[in-house]
Short mmCIF file of C-alpha atoms and ligand atoms in Angstrom, two decimals:
data_model
loop_
_atom_site.label_atom_id
_atom_site.label_comp_id
_atom_site.label_asym_id
_atom_site.label_seq_id
_atom_site.Cartn_x
_atom_site.Cartn_y
_atom_site.Cartn_z
CA MET A 19 185.69 16.79 40.32
CA SER A 20 185.74 15.07 43.65
CA GLY A 21 184.37 16.48 46.87
CA LEU A 22 181.92 19.12 45.63
CA ALA A 23 178.66 17.54 44.54
CA LEU A 24 177.09 20.72 43.24
CA ASP A 25 174.27 20.69 40.74
CA ARG A 26 175.52 23.30 38.24
CA ALA A 27 172.11 23.71 36.56
CA ARG A 28 170.43 24.38 39.90
CA ILE A 29 173.15 26.86 40.81
CA ARG A 30 172.47 28.75 37.58
CA GLU A 31 168.76 28.85 38.41
CA LEU A 32 169.19 29.83 42.07
CA PHE A 33 171.74 32.51 41.32
CA ASP A 34 170.12 33.99 38.22
CA LEU A 35 169.05 37.54 39.00
CA ARG A 36 166.38 37.19 36.30
CA SER A 37 164.61 34.40 38.25
CA ASP A 38 161.49 34.98 40.36
CA VAL A 39 163.56 34.65 43.51
CA TYR A 40 164.96 38.16 43.02
CA ALA A 41 161.83 39.84 41.61
CA THR A 42 160.88 41.61 44.85
CA ARG A 43 164.34 43.14 45.13
CA GLY A 44 164.30 44.54 41.60
CA GLY A 45 166.52 41.70 40.32
CA THR A 46 166.87 42.72 36.67
CA PHE A 47 166.31 46.46 37.03
CA GLU A 48 168.68 47.91 34.44
CA VAL A 49 168.55 51.66 35.07
CA ASP A 50 171.87 53.16 36.21
CA PRO A 51 170.79 54.73 39.53
CA TYR A 52 173.79 57.01 39.95
CA PRO A 53 172.74 59.98 37.77
CA THR A 54 169.47 60.16 39.78
CA PHE A 55 171.37 59.84 43.08
CA HIS A 56 173.71 62.69 42.05
CA HIS A 57 170.79 64.88 41.05
CA LEU A 58 168.97 64.23 44.34
CA ARG A 59 172.08 64.88 46.44
CA GLU A 60 172.68 68.15 44.60
CA THR A 61 169.13 69.31 45.40
CA GLY A 62 169.22 68.55 49.15
CA PRO A 63 170.51 65.87 51.50
CA VAL A 64 167.06 64.49 52.45
CA HIS A 65 164.02 63.99 50.22
CA ALA A 66 160.51 62.66 50.79
CA GLY A 67 159.90 59.21 49.25
CA THR A 68 161.95 56.07 48.67
CA PRO A 69 164.98 55.54 46.39
CA HIS A 70 163.04 53.11 44.17
CA GLU A 71 160.27 55.65 43.59
CA ALA A 72 162.91 58.22 42.65
CA LEU A 73 164.31 55.70 40.15
CA GLY A 74 160.92 54.97 38.61
CA TRP A 75 160.55 51.35 39.82
CA LYS A 76 156.88 50.40 39.94
CA GLY A 77 157.05 46.75 41.08
CA ASP A 78 156.69 45.27 44.56
CA VAL A 79 159.66 45.57 46.90
CA PHE A 80 160.61 43.58 49.94
CA PHE A 81 163.70 44.83 51.75
CA GLN A 82 164.76 46.39 55.04
CA GLY A 83 162.26 49.24 55.70
CA LEU A 84 160.03 48.21 52.78
CA PRO A 85 157.24 48.18 51.83
CA TYR A 86 155.52 49.67 54.98
CA PRO A 87 152.85 51.54 52.96
CA GLN A 88 151.22 53.08 56.08
CA ARG A 89 154.35 55.02 57.09
CA PRO A 90 155.88 58.17 55.58
CA HIS A 91 159.21 57.54 53.82
CA PHE A 92 162.27 59.79 53.44
CA SER A 93 165.69 59.19 51.85
CA ALA A 94 169.17 60.58 52.49
CA TYR A 95 171.77 60.85 49.73
CA ASP A 96 174.95 62.53 50.98
CA PHE A 97 177.78 60.95 53.00
CA GLU A 98 177.39 62.95 56.19
CA THR A 99 173.62 62.52 56.52
CA CYS A 100 173.72 58.79 55.70
CA ALA A 101 176.49 58.26 58.26
CA THR A 102 174.37 60.12 60.86
CA VAL A 103 171.33 57.91 60.16
CA LEU A 104 173.38 54.74 60.65
CA LYS A 105 175.26 55.99 63.70
CA ASP A 106 172.60 57.81 65.72
CA ASP A 107 170.75 54.86 67.23
CA ARG A 108 168.75 57.07 69.56
CA HIS A 109 166.76 58.70 66.75
CA PHE A 110 167.12 56.02 64.07
CA VAL A 111 166.42 52.40 65.04
CA THR A 112 166.16 49.10 63.19
CA SER A 113 162.83 48.09 64.73
CA LEU A 114 159.71 49.64 66.22
CA PRO A 115 156.58 47.84 67.41
CA PRO A 116 154.51 47.00 64.29
CA LEU A 117 151.45 49.11 63.41
CA PRO A 118 148.13 47.21 63.06
CA GLY A 119 148.37 45.08 59.92
CA GLU A 120 152.19 45.10 59.71
CA PRO A 121 154.08 41.79 59.92
CA PRO A 122 156.27 41.29 63.01
CA LEU A 123 160.04 41.45 62.46
CA ILE A 124 162.23 38.41 63.12
CA ASP A 125 163.17 39.47 66.64
CA ALA A 126 165.84 36.80 67.08
CA ALA A 127 168.00 38.53 64.45
CA ILE A 128 170.50 41.16 65.61
CA LEU A 129 169.80 43.31 62.57
CA PHE A 130 166.38 44.04 64.08
CA MET A 131 167.54 44.58 67.65
CA ASN A 132 168.32 47.98 69.14
CA GLY A 133 170.52 49.37 71.93
CA ARG A 134 171.71 47.16 74.76
CA GLN A 135 170.00 43.97 73.50
CA HIS A 136 171.73 44.43 70.13
CA ARG A 137 175.13 44.96 71.78
CA ASP A 138 174.76 41.91 74.02
CA TYR A 139 173.74 39.55 71.23
CA ARG A 140 176.25 40.90 68.72
CA THR A 141 179.05 40.46 71.27
CA LEU A 142 178.30 36.73 71.38
CA VAL A 143 179.34 36.11 67.80
CA GLN A 144 181.73 39.01 67.24
CA PRO A 145 184.86 37.00 68.27
CA SER A 146 184.31 34.65 65.30
CA PHE A 147 184.21 37.60 62.88
CA VAL A 148 187.21 39.74 63.89
CA PRO A 149 190.09 40.22 61.39
CA GLY A 150 192.32 37.80 63.33
CA ARG A 151 189.75 35.04 62.76
CA ALA A 152 189.89 35.37 58.95
CA VAL A 153 192.50 32.59 58.81
CA TRP A 154 190.08 30.24 60.63
CA TRP A 155 187.50 30.86 57.89
CA ILE A 156 190.05 30.60 55.06
CA GLU A 157 191.69 27.39 56.26
CA ASN A 158 188.52 25.60 57.32
CA TRP A 159 186.15 26.49 54.52
CA ILE A 160 187.11 29.15 51.98
CA SER A 161 190.31 27.80 50.36
CA ARG A 162 188.97 24.31 49.82
CA THR A 163 185.75 25.59 48.26
CA VAL A 164 187.65 27.97 45.98
CA GLU A 165 190.06 25.29 44.75
CA GLN A 166 187.31 22.74 44.14
CA LEU A 167 185.18 25.20 42.22
CA ILE A 168 188.15 26.15 40.04
CA ASP A 169 188.94 22.46 39.40
CA ALA A 170 185.39 22.03 38.08
CA PHE A 171 185.83 24.49 35.20
CA ALA A 172 189.64 24.68 34.84
CA HIS A 173 189.62 22.76 31.54
CA ASP A 174 186.78 24.74 29.97
CA PRO A 175 187.92 27.45 27.54
CA ALA A 176 185.39 29.95 28.91
CA VAL A 177 183.18 30.25 32.00
CA ASP A 178 180.67 32.59 33.64
CA LEU A 179 182.43 33.29 36.94
CA ASN A 180 179.32 34.96 38.34
CA THR A 181 177.33 31.75 38.72
CA GLU A 182 180.08 29.12 38.69
CA PHE A 183 182.41 30.80 41.16
CA CYS A 184 181.27 33.99 42.89
CA ALA A 185 177.81 32.67 43.84
CA PRO A 186 178.69 29.35 45.51
CA ILE A 187 181.75 30.53 47.52
CA PRO A 188 179.91 32.55 50.22
CA LEU A 189 177.03 30.09 50.42
CA LEU A 190 179.36 27.11 50.91
CA THR A 191 181.52 29.06 53.37
CA ILE A 192 178.62 29.78 55.69
CA THR A 193 176.82 26.46 55.32
CA GLY A 194 180.21 24.77 55.79
CA SER A 195 180.75 26.71 59.02
CA PHE A 196 177.34 25.38 60.19
CA GLY A 197 178.26 21.78 59.34
CA ILE A 198 175.67 21.54 56.54
CA THR A 199 176.70 19.27 53.66
CA VAL A 200 177.36 20.58 50.16
CA GLU A 201 174.41 18.53 48.88
CA GLU A 202 172.04 20.36 51.25
CA ALA A 203 173.57 23.81 50.75
CA LEU A 204 171.45 24.59 47.71
CA ASP A 205 168.24 23.69 49.61
CA VAL A 206 169.37 26.18 52.22
CA ARG A 207 169.89 28.89 49.62
CA ALA A 208 166.44 28.23 48.15
CA ALA A 209 164.94 28.45 51.66
CA VAL A 210 166.65 31.72 52.55
CA THR A 211 165.67 33.52 49.34
CA SER A 212 161.98 32.60 49.63
CA ASP A 213 160.97 35.88 51.33
CA GLY A 214 160.66 34.42 54.81
CA GLN A 215 158.84 31.22 53.81
CA GLY A 216 161.88 28.98 54.18
CA ALA A 217 162.62 29.12 57.89
CA GLN A 218 161.16 25.63 58.34
CA THR A 219 163.53 24.12 55.77
CA LEU A 220 166.46 25.67 57.54
CA ALA A 221 165.15 24.43 60.89
CA ARG A 222 164.81 20.87 59.52
CA LEU A 223 168.42 20.88 58.28
CA LEU A 224 169.94 22.71 61.21
CA MET A 225 168.18 21.34 64.29
CA PRO A 226 169.92 17.92 64.26
CA ILE A 227 173.28 19.72 63.97
CA VAL A 228 172.37 22.09 66.84
CA ALA A 229 171.41 19.11 69.03
CA ALA A 230 174.65 17.28 68.17
CA ARG A 231 176.80 20.35 68.99
CA ARG A 232 174.98 20.84 72.30
CA ASP A 233 176.11 17.29 73.18
CA GLN A 234 179.58 17.67 71.80
CA PRO A 235 180.86 21.06 70.59
CA GLY A 236 183.22 21.13 67.60
CA ASP A 237 185.33 23.80 65.90
CA ASP A 238 182.52 25.52 63.99
CA LEU A 239 180.01 28.35 64.18
CA ILE A 240 177.05 26.37 65.51
CA SER A 241 179.26 25.27 68.41
CA VAL A 242 180.02 28.94 69.08
CA LEU A 243 176.31 29.76 69.09
CA VAL A 244 175.13 26.89 71.29
CA GLN A 245 177.78 27.65 73.92
CA ALA A 246 177.10 31.40 73.94
CA GLU A 247 175.61 32.90 77.08
CA VAL A 248 173.59 36.10 77.27
CA ALA A 249 172.10 38.03 80.22
CA ASP A 250 168.30 38.62 80.27
CA GLU A 251 166.77 41.90 81.39
CA GLY A 252 166.73 40.53 84.97
CA ALA A 253 170.48 39.84 84.53
CA THR A 254 169.92 36.06 84.62
CA VAL A 255 172.39 34.40 82.28
CA HIS A 256 171.04 31.89 79.76
CA ARG A 257 172.40 29.91 76.84
CA LEU A 258 170.90 30.68 73.44
CA GLY A 259 167.74 28.65 72.81
CA ASP A 260 167.11 26.78 69.56
CA GLN A 261 165.04 29.62 68.10
CA GLU A 262 167.78 32.13 68.88
CA VAL A 263 170.42 29.93 67.25
CA LEU A 264 168.16 29.55 64.21
CA GLY A 265 167.57 33.31 64.07
CA PHE A 266 171.30 33.96 64.03
CA ALA A 267 171.91 31.28 61.41
CA PHE A 268 169.14 32.61 59.17
CA LEU A 269 170.49 36.16 59.36
CA LEU A 270 174.08 35.08 58.62
CA LEU A 271 172.90 33.18 55.56
CA ALA A 272 170.63 35.96 54.36
CA ALA A 273 173.19 38.71 55.00
CA GLY A 274 176.32 36.82 54.00
CA SER A 275 175.68 34.76 50.90
CA GLY A 276 173.95 36.99 48.33
CA THR A 277 176.02 40.05 49.24
CA THR A 278 179.50 38.61 48.89
CA TRP A 279 178.51 36.75 45.70
CA LYS A 280 177.47 39.97 43.97
CA GLN A 281 180.26 42.09 45.40
CA MET A 282 182.84 39.57 44.18
CA GLY A 283 181.25 39.78 40.70
CA ILE A 284 181.36 43.58 40.79
CA THR A 285 185.01 43.45 41.91
CA LEU A 286 186.00 41.03 39.15
CA LEU A 287 184.27 43.14 36.51
CA GLY A 288 185.99 46.27 37.79
CA LEU A 289 189.34 44.49 37.67
CA LEU A 290 188.88 42.85 34.27
CA GLN A 291 187.70 46.11 32.71
CA HIS A 292 190.73 48.04 34.01
CA PRO A 293 193.96 46.50 32.62
CA GLU A 294 196.28 48.60 34.78
CA ALA A 295 194.51 47.50 37.96
CA LEU A 296 194.54 43.87 36.78
CA ALA A 297 198.28 44.06 36.08
CA ALA A 298 198.90 45.63 39.49
CA ALA A 299 196.93 42.84 41.22
CA ARG A 300 198.80 40.18 39.26
CA ALA A 301 202.12 41.70 40.30
CA ASP A 302 201.16 42.21 43.96
CA ARG A 303 198.28 40.33 45.61
CA GLY A 304 198.37 42.88 48.44
CA PHE A 305 196.85 45.36 45.96
CA LEU A 306 193.62 43.31 46.07
CA ARG A 307 192.85 45.04 49.36
CA ASN A 308 192.56 48.37 47.51
CA VAL A 309 190.65 46.74 44.66
CA ILE A 310 188.06 45.25 47.03
CA GLU A 311 187.56 48.43 49.08
CA GLU A 312 187.22 50.48 45.90
CA SER A 313 184.64 48.01 44.58
CA VAL A 314 182.53 48.31 47.76
CA ARG A 315 182.82 52.11 47.60
CA TRP A 316 182.12 52.39 43.86
CA THR A 317 179.19 49.96 43.64
CA PRO A 318 178.07 48.46 46.97
CA THR A 319 175.87 45.46 46.30
CA ASP A 320 173.28 46.67 48.85
CA PRO A 321 172.90 50.36 47.99
CA VAL A 322 170.31 51.27 50.62
CA PHE A 323 169.54 50.40 54.26
CA ALA A 324 166.69 51.86 56.28
CA ARG A 325 165.88 52.91 59.83
CA PHE A 326 162.67 53.73 61.69
CA VAL A 327 162.49 57.23 63.18
CA ALA A 328 162.19 56.67 66.95
CA GLU A 329 161.18 60.24 67.90
CA ASP A 330 160.30 63.43 66.03
CA CYS A 331 163.53 64.98 64.80
CA GLU A 332 165.16 67.05 62.08
CA LEU A 333 167.53 65.58 59.51
CA GLY A 334 169.26 67.61 56.80
CA GLY A 335 166.76 70.42 57.31
CA VAL A 336 163.71 68.15 56.97
CA GLU A 337 161.31 67.39 59.87
CA LEU A 338 160.86 63.63 60.35
CA PRO A 339 157.89 62.38 62.39
CA ALA A 340 158.28 59.45 64.81
CA GLY A 341 157.33 56.18 63.10
CA ALA A 342 158.54 57.31 59.65
CA ILE A 343 161.16 55.36 57.73
CA VAL A 344 164.39 56.91 56.50
CA HIS A 345 166.40 55.19 53.76
CA ALA A 346 170.16 55.83 53.90
CA CYS A 347 171.43 55.57 50.34
CA LEU A 348 174.92 54.20 50.94
CA ALA A 349 175.60 54.00 47.23
CA ALA A 350 174.96 57.74 46.79
CA ALA A 351 176.97 58.53 49.94
CA ASN A 352 179.91 56.52 48.57
CA ARG A 353 180.00 58.75 45.49
CA ASP A 354 179.65 62.03 47.33
CA PRO A 355 181.94 64.40 45.36
CA SER A 356 182.71 66.37 48.52
CA ARG A 357 184.60 63.27 49.72
CA TRP A 358 185.95 61.61 46.56
CA ASP A 359 187.38 63.09 43.35
CA ARG A 360 185.95 61.53 40.19
CA PRO A 361 183.53 59.51 42.36
CA ASP A 362 181.97 57.61 39.43
CA GLU A 363 185.31 56.10 38.40
CA PHE A 364 186.44 52.70 39.62
CA ASP A 365 190.01 53.62 40.57
CA PRO A 366 191.71 51.25 43.02
CA PHE A 367 194.84 53.43 42.89
CA ARG A 368 193.11 56.20 44.84
CA PRO A 369 194.14 56.53 48.53
CA LEU A 370 192.07 54.35 50.87
CA LYS A 371 189.43 56.37 52.74
CA PRO A 372 186.55 54.96 54.82
CA HIS A 373 183.33 54.40 52.84
CA ILE A 374 179.98 53.15 54.14
CA GLY A 375 179.39 50.23 51.78
CA PHE A 376 179.69 47.90 54.81
CA GLY A 377 177.49 50.23 56.86
CA HIS A 378 178.50 52.41 59.80
CA GLY A 379 177.81 52.61 63.53
CA PRO A 380 176.42 49.83 65.74
CA HIS A 381 175.07 47.66 62.89
CA THR A 382 178.25 47.85 60.74
CA CYS A 383 178.55 44.62 58.77
CA LEU A 384 179.44 41.80 61.15
CA GLY A 385 180.80 39.65 58.32
CA MET A 386 182.93 42.21 56.47
CA HIS A 387 186.24 40.53 57.27
CA VAL A 388 184.85 37.17 56.16
CA ALA A 389 183.57 38.81 52.96
CA ARG A 390 186.98 40.38 52.35
CA ALA A 391 188.69 37.03 53.02
CA GLU A 392 186.38 35.24 50.56
CA MET A 393 186.93 37.82 47.83
CA THR A 394 190.69 38.00 48.36
CA THR A 395 191.14 34.21 48.45
CA GLY A 396 188.84 33.67 45.46
CA ILE A 397 190.28 36.35 43.18
CA SER A 398 193.85 35.56 44.18
CA ALA A 399 193.36 31.88 43.28
CA LEU A 400 191.91 32.83 39.88
CA LEU A 401 194.93 35.04 39.15
CA ASP A 402 197.28 32.20 40.22
CA ARG A 403 195.60 29.52 38.15
CA PHE A 404 194.78 31.55 35.00
CA PRO A 405 197.57 33.97 34.07
CA GLN A 406 195.76 34.78 30.77
CA MET A 407 192.24 35.23 32.23
CA ARG A 408 190.35 38.09 30.55
CA LEU A 409 186.79 39.15 29.73
CA ASP A 410 185.21 37.03 27.00
CA ARG A 411 184.52 39.47 24.18
CA ASP A 412 182.41 36.89 22.31
CA ALA A 413 179.91 36.68 25.19
CA VAL A 414 177.01 39.09 25.77
CA ALA A 415 178.50 42.16 27.49
CA PRO A 416 177.90 41.97 31.27
CA LYS A 417 175.77 44.60 33.01
CA ILE A 418 175.36 45.49 36.67
CA VAL A 419 171.65 45.13 37.38
CA GLY A 420 169.29 45.16 40.36
CA LEU A 421 167.75 47.70 42.68
CA TYR A 422 168.13 46.90 46.39
CA GLU A 423 170.55 44.02 45.66
CA ARG A 424 172.85 44.88 42.78
CA GLY A 425 175.34 42.73 40.91
CA PRO A 426 176.49 41.70 37.44
CA ASP A 427 174.19 39.54 35.29
CA SER A 428 177.33 37.60 34.24
CA VAL A 429 181.11 37.68 34.48
CA PRO A 430 182.10 35.86 31.28
CA VAL A 431 185.82 35.12 30.96
CA ARG A 432 188.17 33.21 28.72
CA LEU A 433 190.63 31.28 30.80
CA GLU A 434 193.57 30.44 28.51
CA GLY A 435 195.45 31.74 25.45
CA GLU A 436 195.05 35.08 23.74
CA GLY A 437 192.11 35.89 21.52
C1 HEM B 510 180.67 42.23 50.42
C2 HEM B 510 179.75 41.65 51.13
C3 HEM B 510 178.91 42.35 52.15
C4 HEM B 510 178.40 43.62 52.15
C5 HEM B 510 178.59 44.71 51.09
C6 HEM B 510 177.66 43.77 53.39
C7 HEM B 510 177.01 44.93 53.79
C8 HEM B 510 176.39 45.10 55.01
C9 HEM B 510 175.82 46.34 55.47
C10 HEM B 510 175.81 47.65 54.69
C11 HEM B 510 175.31 46.13 56.71
C12 HEM B 510 174.63 47.17 57.62
C13 HEM B 510 173.12 47.06 57.55
C14 HEM B 510 172.43 48.13 58.36
O1 HEM B 510 173.08 49.05 58.86
O2 HEM B 510 171.19 48.05 58.50
C15 HEM B 510 175.54 44.75 57.03
C16 HEM B 510 175.14 44.15 58.22
C17 HEM B 510 175.34 42.81 58.50
N1 HEM B 510 176.09 41.91 57.75
FE1 HEM B 510 176.99 42.29 55.97
N2 HEM B 510 177.71 42.60 54.10
C18 HEM B 510 178.48 41.71 53.38
C19 HEM B 510 178.85 40.43 53.76
C20 HEM B 510 178.46 39.82 54.94
C21 HEM B 510 178.86 38.49 55.35
C22 HEM B 510 179.81 37.57 54.59
C23 HEM B 510 178.22 38.22 56.54
C24 HEM B 510 178.26 37.00 57.42
C25 HEM B 510 179.06 35.98 57.30
C26 HEM B 510 177.44 39.39 56.87
C27 HEM B 510 176.67 39.54 58.01
C28 HEM B 510 176.06 40.70 58.40
C29 HEM B 510 175.28 40.82 59.63
C30 HEM B 510 175.01 39.71 60.64
C31 HEM B 510 174.82 42.13 59.68
C32 HEM B 510 173.96 42.77 60.78
C33 HEM B 510 174.88 43.35 61.83
C34 HEM B 510 174.12 44.00 62.99
O3 HEM B 510 172.92 44.23 62.88
O4 HEM B 510 174.79 44.27 63.99
N3 HEM B 510 177.62 40.34 55.89
N4 HEM B 510 176.21 44.14 55.99
#
């Protein structure tokens, strides 16, 4: 294959949920969480404790709102309460000043900003992430990556799409939009998944590109960031500094590569395990929109996001003290039977109805249209190139695993012929 110098062995290692990289997110956790989520929702919208405790996970966890052992934890499980937690940014915020002994949050990342500061910074990058900009992403980065990855395995009789296809597409899309070479993209992935240790690697790779775009902007995301202007508290306007650009870049990589990889795997499994849906998508690529939304409703890759309680308040009949953490279980909310019939079924033929798998309120996923574009372009190309593609029944049956980041452990397919 020309063009994509990817080390396939390293990809398998970096994107293997069983590797150490994913241990602190419950990488190989195999328990189906949904029966527990249903039981909790039926017994009250808000419970003391965290979702992983409810599921019996005993290992370390490192995720938004975790571990924070000094603070009380609560969790919400129904649609309405979870939507309230994500929307009400007066009572529920993404950062509070750390208690003694707690690590500081990365304050250059919009995910950890609140209120006006969050709005101002998010507005800077929003224009590159609106639906109308999807074509910019597809034409510049996504299509080429998809075609080159397919060329690499097109002559193999069988392939694990999870590692060879779903995993690299989002990584190469974002690193491509930064101007980082394919050879360096895997170093970037290793840096981002190292629980905060890898910021220096990213800085080493990105700083020369930032300097070059400050001199001469191009048609890419770093150029957008270095030209962006934001008003300080005193209303003085300034351009983003290097640390702010790095903070944005780090967040986009962390938020945008692992998520879309796993959601694309979940979507492909859903499709390949439901012949009627697969036939409908083959006949009409427009149907992929329903398939993708249903996948994010049915099994969102990130099932839980958390907020700090900013002031004493009541939620779902439970008193929450200021400083506590509340975990909104989006996965449980997305299967709330008061909103969806047969909520445990993957059924892309059901009418589209808003879910909260991409979040809700001010921090709603910035990259959701890019994620949708990646999944649509990727799956559509597979259907075009492999009219006989089907699950490989000789391979070990795939499972959806993980705790705070969930996805399939493989998506094994046979590409040609019947068998
Ligand atoms: C299917 C894939 C994806 C899923 C399921 C997903 C899900 C989410 C969710 C649930 C949130 C809200 C977090 C919260 O409220 O605390 C979020 C925020 C965010 N996502 Fe995504 N995401 C995906 C792909 C992406 C991609 C591709 C990008 C970037 C290219 C991205 C960038 C972000 C950013 C920057 C935020 C923070 C927004 C803010 O704080 O204003 N995401 N995502």
